[in-house]
Amino acid sequence: MAEKSISGRGTWGSKIAFILAAAGSAIGLGSLWRFPLMVGRMGGAVYVFAYILAVFFIGFTEMLAELAIGRYSQKNPVGAFEAIRPGSGWKYLGYTGVITTIAILSYYAVVAGWAFGYLYKTIFGLFRNVTWESSAAIFDRFVSNSWESLFCFLIVMGITTYIISRGIQAGIERFAKVLMPLLFILMIFLAIRALTLPGAGKGIAFYLKPDLAKIDVKVLFFAIGQAFYSLSLGMGIMITYGSYISKRENLVSSAGWVCFSTTLVAFLAGIIIYPTLFATPGLTPEKFAPSLGLMFQTIPLVIAKLPGGFLFGFLFFILLQVAALTSTISLLEVPVAFLIDEHNWRRSKAALFLGGISFFLGIPSALSVGASTALTRFGFFNKMDLLFGNVLLAIGGLGVLIFLVYFWGIKPALEEIRTGCPRFRLQPLWIFNVRFLAPLAILILLIFIKTVTK
Ligand code: TRP
């Protein structure tokens, strides 16, 4: 990841190295799997636009705040709050991040396991002559087979733990540097194919023609939640990454690039999935909206429409796996770095311990998508995602903003941002957002969301 500098703390070799690593953490299942799913649940285009606005006004603001705190303090999240405000209790916000990343990793790796399962299913030709019914059935059968899904989950957790325990993220990121642009190109191909399917128009309308009557608290709340989730915000990941950025680099444009590329990937994922769905006879949004399998069930349909579909399918699921792994790595690195820095644990011990906890915590999630009737009815997976993937991210993000404004100060924060970016053109907008818009929006939505999620 980072090369050691004279001060003993690593710095990114270059600006592009940082952007790629941060984008590696950000771009993953959040954009490819969760975003299209949320679009379906929230009723289409309104949510797409709400998400884009949330990224611009809140995600970007938050990312810049986290990067500035990290680069200024040169510390992990727990250490960073403590360094800027010693003895203030703000370090507990860092602890929330440690716990939440473990919780998110626990179910995130379950989905990454599905991606792994699809890799070998593609090899065995399961997507030949695929129809919507067969594709849906393949997914349902897979996730309700507890042994198979647990096995795939274990593999992904094992790989993640191994990479973190050996501290070889740098090697993986070097891979990802080449593979992520490839994923992007492949997605453009798939998007073109999807958009040219007969009947794709209705899907495009669903995805891009907003029905303003559908805006409500829920749509806005989950748009912000998704912005945080897909950009890896609210948990101190960007504080950690910021601590490795050199003072010469421009934080504003780096943050801008990460936000832009992540949003683009998410947007493309929807452009592939919705036209494909609407071009499939007999399918309506109501039929697929609740299913966590949306992406897994739809991608085979468009891949089947390409000449040499098997090859494309295989490539897609390999790249999906890499995208997911660069995110699981960043999720596990937060609590591991905490145990190493603050409690002097050995890296391998910390990785094994926390990887193990995540695995056991993830078992009920893995079983709650059909394998166990009781857990499925309880909706364990969705409850984890709601609590940790939305509410706690929002609380964590709100905490960071309050800390920045009232306990560190806009002035020193701006000084940090302007180091390496003397002409910060969005400065007035950023100040307004960090002071008022972002914290108030999060706060109000957090208060009201209780009434709609009951
Ligand atoms: N952003 C990643 C994705 O979209 C997931 C992720 C990685 C994450 N690190 C995070 C989400 C930290 C929240 C907080 O796939």
PDB file of N, CA, C and O in Angstrom, residues 297-344:
ATOM      1  N   GLN A 297     -28.812 -12.391 -10.486  1.00  0.00           N
ATOM      2  CA  GLN A 297     -29.812 -13.001 -11.359  1.00  0.00           C
ATOM      3  C   GLN A 297     -29.882 -12.321 -12.725  1.00  0.00           C
ATOM      4  O   GLN A 297     -30.275 -12.930 -13.705  1.00  0.00           O
ATOM      5  N   THR A 298     -29.497 -11.048 -12.778  1.00  0.00           N
ATOM      6  CA  THR A 298     -29.670 -10.291 -14.017  1.00  0.00           C
ATOM      7  C   THR A 298     -28.458 -10.356 -14.945  1.00  0.00           C
ATOM      8  O   THR A 298     -28.615 -10.468 -16.157  1.00  0.00           O
ATOM      9  N   ILE A 299     -27.268 -10.273 -14.353  1.00  0.00           N
ATOM     10  CA  ILE A 299     -26.059 -10.253 -15.189  1.00  0.00           C
ATOM     11  C   ILE A 299     -26.001 -11.444 -16.163  1.00  0.00           C
ATOM     12  O   ILE A 299     -25.687 -11.265 -17.343  1.00  0.00           O
ATOM     13  N   PRO A 300     -26.327 -12.663 -15.700  1.00  0.00           N
ATOM     14  CA  PRO A 300     -26.292 -13.781 -16.655  1.00  0.00           C
ATOM     15  C   PRO A 300     -27.203 -13.567 -17.860  1.00  0.00           C
ATOM     16  O   PRO A 300     -26.896 -14.023 -18.957  1.00  0.00           O
ATOM     17  N   LEU A 301     -28.318 -12.842 -17.667  1.00  0.00           N
ATOM     18  CA  LEU A 301     -29.254 -12.641 -18.777  1.00  0.00           C
ATOM     19  C   LEU A 301     -28.629 -11.795 -19.888  1.00  0.00           C
ATOM     20  O   LEU A 301     -28.820 -12.072 -21.075  1.00  0.00           O
ATOM     21  N   VAL A 302     -27.889 -10.766 -19.499  1.00  0.00           N
ATOM     22  CA  VAL A 302     -27.292  -9.919 -20.536  1.00  0.00           C
ATOM     23  C   VAL A 302     -26.049 -10.594 -21.109  1.00  0.00           C
ATOM     24  O   VAL A 302     -25.760 -10.513 -22.307  1.00  0.00           O
ATOM     25  N   ILE A 303     -25.348 -11.323 -20.248  1.00  0.00           N
ATOM     26  CA  ILE A 303     -24.156 -12.020 -20.731  1.00  0.00           C
ATOM     27  C   ILE A 303     -24.541 -13.070 -21.772  1.00  0.00           C
ATOM     28  O   ILE A 303     -23.850 -13.262 -22.779  1.00  0.00           O
ATOM     29  N   ALA A 304     -25.681 -13.712 -21.535  1.00  0.00           N
ATOM     30  CA  ALA A 304     -26.133 -14.736 -22.476  1.00  0.00           C
ATOM     31  C   ALA A 304     -26.422 -14.149 -23.855  1.00  0.00           C
ATOM     32  O   ALA A 304     -26.441 -14.851 -24.857  1.00  0.00           O
ATOM     33  N   LYS A 305     -26.659 -12.852 -23.890  1.00  0.00           N
ATOM     34  CA  LYS A 305     -26.990 -12.199 -25.163  1.00  0.00           C
ATOM     35  C   LYS A 305     -25.744 -11.755 -25.932  1.00  0.00           C
ATOM     36  O   LYS A 305     -25.843 -11.101 -26.959  1.00  0.00           O
ATOM     37  N   LEU A 306     -24.576 -12.056 -25.385  1.00  0.00           N
ATOM     38  CA  LEU A 306     -23.344 -11.674 -26.067  1.00  0.00           C
ATOM     39  C   LEU A 306     -22.731 -12.888 -26.741  1.00  0.00           C
ATOM     40  O   LEU A 306     -22.783 -13.982 -26.193  1.00  0.00           O
ATOM     41  N   PRO A 307     -22.144 -12.697 -27.908  1.00  0.00           N
ATOM     42  CA  PRO A 307     -21.408 -13.821 -28.488  1.00  0.00           C
ATOM     43  C   PRO A 307     -20.219 -14.145 -27.576  1.00  0.00           C
ATOM     44  O   PRO A 307     -19.583 -13.238 -27.051  1.00  0.00           O
ATOM     45  N   GLY A 308     -19.964 -15.405 -27.354  1.00  0.00           N
ATOM     46  CA  GLY A 308     -18.874 -15.779 -26.439  1.00  0.00           C
ATOM     47  C   GLY A 308     -19.220 -15.436 -25.005  1.00  0.00           C
ATOM     48  O   GLY A 308     -18.361 -15.080 -24.206  1.00  0.00           O
ATOM     49  N   GLY A 309     -20.507 -15.548 -24.691  1.00  0.00           N
ATOM     50  CA  GLY A 309     -20.995 -15.143 -23.375  1.00  0.00           C
ATOM     51  C   GLY A 309     -20.242 -15.761 -22.214  1.00  0.00           C
ATOM     52  O   GLY A 309     -19.976 -15.086 -21.223  1.00  0.00           O
ATOM     53  N   PHE A 310     -19.885 -17.006 -22.345  1.00  0.00           N
ATOM     54  CA  PHE A 310     -19.190 -17.681 -21.249  1.00  0.00           C
ATOM     55  C   PHE A 310     -17.943 -16.912 -20.825  1.00  0.00           C
ATOM     56  O   PHE A 310     -17.692 -16.675 -19.646  1.00  0.00           O
ATOM     57  N   LEU A 311     -17.179 -16.481 -21.838  1.00  0.00           N
ATOM     58  CA  LEU A 311     -15.934 -15.780 -21.562  1.00  0.00           C
ATOM     59  C   LEU A 311     -16.187 -14.461 -20.828  1.00  0.00           C
ATOM     60  O   LEU A 311     -15.525 -14.133 -19.850  1.00  0.00           O
ATOM     61  N   PHE A 312     -17.200 -13.753 -21.316  1.00  0.00           N
ATOM     62  CA  PHE A 312     -17.546 -12.477 -20.676  1.00  0.00           C
ATOM     63  C   PHE A 312     -18.015 -12.713 -19.241  1.00  0.00           C
ATOM     64  O   PHE A 312     -17.692 -11.949 -18.341  1.00  0.00           O
ATOM     65  N   GLY A 313     -18.796 -13.756 -19.071  1.00  0.00           N
ATOM     66  CA  GLY A 313     -19.317 -14.050 -17.735  1.00  0.00           C
ATOM     67  C   GLY A 313     -18.186 -14.349 -16.770  1.00  0.00           C
ATOM     68  O   GLY A 313     -18.139 -13.832 -15.654  1.00  0.00           O
ATOM     69  N   PHE A 314     -17.281 -15.172 -17.230  1.00  0.00           N
ATOM     70  CA  PHE A 314     -16.150 -15.554 -16.396  1.00  0.00           C
ATOM     71  C   PHE A 314     -15.329 -14.318 -16.024  1.00  0.00           C
ATOM     72  O   PHE A 314     -15.005 -14.092 -14.862  1.00  0.00           O
ATOM     73  N   LEU A 315     -15.045 -13.513 -17.031  1.00  0.00           N
ATOM     74  CA  LEU A 315     -14.269 -12.290 -16.813  1.00  0.00           C
ATOM     75  C   LEU A 315     -14.994 -11.380 -15.818  1.00  0.00           C
ATOM     76  O   LEU A 315     -14.399 -10.847 -14.883  1.00  0.00           O
ATOM     77  N   PHE A 316     -16.305 -11.228 -16.018  1.00  0.00           N
ATOM     78  CA  PHE A 316     -17.060 -10.341 -15.138  1.00  0.00           C
ATOM     79  C   PHE A 316     -16.953 -10.789 -13.685  1.00  0.00           C
ATOM     80  O   PHE A 316     -16.689  -9.983 -12.788  1.00  0.00           O
ATOM     81  N   PHE A 317     -17.131 -12.081 -13.445  1.00  0.00           N
ATOM     82  CA  PHE A 317     -17.129 -12.521 -12.048  1.00  0.00           C
ATOM     83  C   PHE A 317     -15.731 -12.529 -11.442  1.00  0.00           C
ATOM     84  O   PHE A 317     -15.572 -12.353 -10.232  1.00  0.00           O
ATOM     85  N   ILE A 318     -14.693 -12.684 -12.268  1.00  0.00           N
ATOM     86  CA  ILE A 318     -13.327 -12.527 -11.744  1.00  0.00           C
ATOM     87  C   ILE A 318     -13.118 -11.081 -11.308  1.00  0.00           C
ATOM     88  O   ILE A 318     -12.638 -10.810 -10.207  1.00  0.00           O
ATOM     89  N   LEU A 319     -13.506 -10.158 -12.181  1.00  0.00           N
ATOM     90  CA  LEU A 319     -13.282  -8.746 -11.870  1.00  0.00           C
ATOM     91  C   LEU A 319     -14.131  -8.317 -10.678  1.00  0.00           C
ATOM     92  O   LEU A 319     -13.696  -7.540  -9.833  1.00  0.00           O
ATOM     93  N   LEU A 320     -15.349  -8.862 -10.598  1.00  0.00           N
ATOM     94  CA  LEU A 320     -16.211  -8.571  -9.453  1.00  0.00           C
ATOM     95  C   LEU A 320     -15.539  -9.047  -8.167  1.00  0.00           C
ATOM     96  O   LEU A 320     -15.565  -8.383  -7.138  1.00  0.00           O
ATOM     97  N   GLN A 321     -14.917 -10.231  -8.242  1.00  0.00           N
ATOM     98  CA  GLN A 321     -14.231 -10.783  -7.087  1.00  0.00           C
ATOM     99  C   GLN A 321     -13.083  -9.889  -6.646  1.00  0.00           C
ATOM    100  O   GLN A 321     -12.907  -9.620  -5.457  1.00  0.00           O
ATOM    101  N   VAL A 322     -12.319  -9.403  -7.604  1.00  0.00           N
ATOM    102  CA  VAL A 322     -11.200  -8.522  -7.267  1.00  0.00           C
ATOM    103  C   VAL A 322     -11.722  -7.219  -6.659  1.00  0.00           C
ATOM    104  O   VAL A 322     -11.210  -6.738  -5.642  1.00  0.00           O
ATOM    105  N   ALA A 323     -12.786  -6.665  -7.266  1.00  0.00           N
ATOM    106  CA  ALA A 323     -13.360  -5.426  -6.734  1.00  0.00           C
ATOM    107  C   ALA A 323     -13.840  -5.642  -5.304  1.00  0.00           C
ATOM    108  O   ALA A 323     -13.645  -4.794  -4.430  1.00  0.00           O
ATOM    109  N   ALA A 324     -14.463  -6.791  -5.060  1.00  0.00           N
ATOM    110  CA  ALA A 324     -14.965  -7.082  -3.715  1.00  0.00           C
ATOM    111  C   ALA A 324     -13.802  -7.265  -2.741  1.00  0.00           C
ATOM    112  O   ALA A 324     -13.853  -6.784  -1.604  1.00  0.00           O
ATOM    113  N   LEU A 325     -12.750  -7.937  -3.186  1.00  0.00           N
ATOM    114  CA  LEU A 325     -11.622  -8.186  -2.283  1.00  0.00           C
ATOM    115  C   LEU A 325     -10.892  -6.908  -1.889  1.00  0.00           C
ATOM    116  O   LEU A 325     -10.488  -6.766  -0.733  1.00  0.00           O
ATOM    117  N   THR A 326     -10.725  -5.968  -2.822  1.00  0.00           N
ATOM    118  CA  THR A 326     -10.057  -4.727  -2.425  1.00  0.00           C
ATOM    119  C   THR A 326     -10.900  -3.976  -1.396  1.00  0.00           C
ATOM    120  O   THR A 326     -10.365  -3.200  -0.617  1.00  0.00           O
ATOM    121  N   SER A 327     -12.213  -4.229  -1.373  1.00  0.00           N
ATOM    122  CA  SER A 327     -13.054  -3.600  -0.350  1.00  0.00           C
ATOM    123  C   SER A 327     -13.022  -4.377   0.965  1.00  0.00           C
ATOM    124  O   SER A 327     -12.936  -3.765   2.035  1.00  0.00           O
ATOM    125  N   THR A 328     -13.075  -5.709   0.904  1.00  0.00           N
ATOM    126  CA  THR A 328     -13.027  -6.471   2.166  1.00  0.00           C
ATOM    127  C   THR A 328     -11.684  -6.224   2.866  1.00  0.00           C
ATOM    128  O   THR A 328     -11.627  -6.126   4.082  1.00  0.00           O
ATOM    129  N   ILE A 329     -10.632  -6.085   2.059  1.00  0.00           N
ATOM    130  CA  ILE A 329      -9.321  -5.804   2.641  1.00  0.00           C
ATOM    131  C   ILE A 329      -9.353  -4.483   3.409  1.00  0.00           C
ATOM    132  O   ILE A 329      -8.870  -4.395   4.539  1.00  0.00           O
ATOM    133  N   SER A 330      -9.965  -3.463   2.810  1.00  0.00           N
ATOM    134  CA  SER A 330      -9.975  -2.166   3.483  1.00  0.00           C
ATOM    135  C   SER A 330     -10.842  -2.217   4.733  1.00  0.00           C
ATOM    136  O   SER A 330     -10.576  -1.537   5.718  1.00  0.00           O
ATOM    137  N   LEU A 331     -11.899  -3.045   4.692  1.00  0.00           N
ATOM    138  CA  LEU A 331     -12.754  -3.170   5.875  1.00  0.00           C
ATOM    139  C   LEU A 331     -12.009  -3.843   7.025  1.00  0.00           C
ATOM    140  O   LEU A 331     -12.101  -3.429   8.170  1.00  0.00           O
ATOM    141  N   LEU A 332     -11.255  -4.895   6.714  1.00  0.00           N
ATOM    142  CA  LEU A 332     -10.548  -5.605   7.789  1.00  0.00           C
ATOM    143  C   LEU A 332      -9.341  -4.806   8.280  1.00  0.00           C
ATOM    144  O   LEU A 332      -8.943  -4.916   9.437  1.00  0.00           O
ATOM    145  N   GLU A 333      -8.758  -4.001   7.406  1.00  0.00           N
ATOM    146  CA  GLU A 333      -7.559  -3.257   7.795  1.00  0.00           C
ATOM    147  C   GLU A 333      -7.834  -2.245   8.920  1.00  0.00           C
ATOM    148  O   GLU A 333      -6.978  -2.025   9.766  1.00  0.00           O
ATOM    149  N   VAL A 334      -9.042  -1.669   8.946  1.00  0.00           N
ATOM    150  CA  VAL A 334      -9.341  -0.667   9.988  1.00  0.00           C
ATOM    151  C   VAL A 334      -9.203  -1.260  11.400  1.00  0.00           C
ATOM    152  O   VAL A 334      -8.400  -0.766  12.195  1.00  0.00           O
ATOM    153  N   PRO A 335      -9.953  -2.328  11.725  1.00  0.00           N
ATOM    154  CA  PRO A 335      -9.795  -2.848  13.084  1.00  0.00           C
ATOM    155  C   PRO A 335      -8.416  -3.470  13.333  1.00  0.00           C
ATOM    156  O   PRO A 335      -7.909  -3.390  14.447  1.00  0.00           O
ATOM    157  N   VAL A 336      -7.819  -4.051  12.298  1.00  0.00           N
ATOM    158  CA  VAL A 336      -6.491  -4.649  12.491  1.00  0.00           C
ATOM    159  C   VAL A 336      -5.462  -3.563  12.809  1.00  0.00           C
ATOM    160  O   VAL A 336      -4.678  -3.682  13.757  1.00  0.00           O
ATOM    161  N   ALA A 337      -5.484  -2.477  12.037  1.00  0.00           N
ATOM    162  CA  ALA A 337      -4.539  -1.379  12.282  1.00  0.00           C
ATOM    163  C   ALA A 337      -4.741  -0.823  13.686  1.00  0.00           C
ATOM    164  O   ALA A 337      -3.783  -0.458  14.371  1.00  0.00           O
ATOM    165  N   PHE A 338      -5.995  -0.821  14.136  1.00  0.00           N
ATOM    166  CA  PHE A 338      -6.292  -0.322  15.479  1.00  0.00           C
ATOM    167  C   PHE A 338      -5.618  -1.215  16.536  1.00  0.00           C
ATOM    168  O   PHE A 338      -4.943  -0.725  17.446  1.00  0.00           O
ATOM    169  N   LEU A 339      -5.788  -2.528  16.409  1.00  0.00           N
ATOM    170  CA  LEU A 339      -5.180  -3.421  17.408  1.00  0.00           C
ATOM    171  C   LEU A 339      -3.652  -3.353  17.370  1.00  0.00           C
ATOM    172  O   LEU A 339      -2.988  -3.436  18.398  1.00  0.00           O
ATOM    173  N   ILE A 340      -3.081  -3.179  16.177  1.00  0.00           N
ATOM    174  CA  ILE A 340      -1.621  -3.098  16.071  1.00  0.00           C
ATOM    175  C   ILE A 340      -1.119  -1.787  16.683  1.00  0.00           C
ATOM    176  O   ILE A 340      -0.235  -1.784  17.532  1.00  0.00           O
ATOM    177  N   ASP A 341      -1.741  -0.665  16.271  1.00  0.00           N
ATOM    178  CA  ASP A 341      -1.267   0.657  16.703  1.00  0.00           C
ATOM    179  C   ASP A 341      -1.513   0.912  18.179  1.00  0.00           C
ATOM    180  O   ASP A 341      -0.650   1.421  18.881  1.00  0.00           O
ATOM    181  N   GLU A 342      -2.726   0.592  18.618  1.00  0.00           N
ATOM    182  CA  GLU A 342      -3.102   1.011  19.961  1.00  0.00           C
ATOM    183  C   GLU A 342      -2.870  -0.068  21.012  1.00  0.00           C
ATOM    184  O   GLU A 342      -2.811   0.222  22.187  1.00  0.00           O
ATOM    185  N   HIS A 343      -2.801  -1.322  20.583  1.00  0.00           N
ATOM    186  CA  HIS A 343      -2.637  -2.373  21.592  1.00  0.00           C
ATOM    187  C   HIS A 343      -1.463  -3.287  21.314  1.00  0.00           C
ATOM    188  O   HIS A 343      -1.357  -4.366  21.921  1.00  0.00           O
ATOM    189  N   ASN A 344      -0.614  -2.869  20.381  1.00  0.00           N
ATOM    190  CA  ASN A 344       0.621  -3.616  20.091  1.00  0.00           C
ATOM    191  C   ASN A 344       0.429  -5.075  19.725  1.00  0.00           C
ATOM    192  O   ASN A 344       1.244  -5.920  20.067  1.00  0.00           O
TER     193      ASN A 344
END
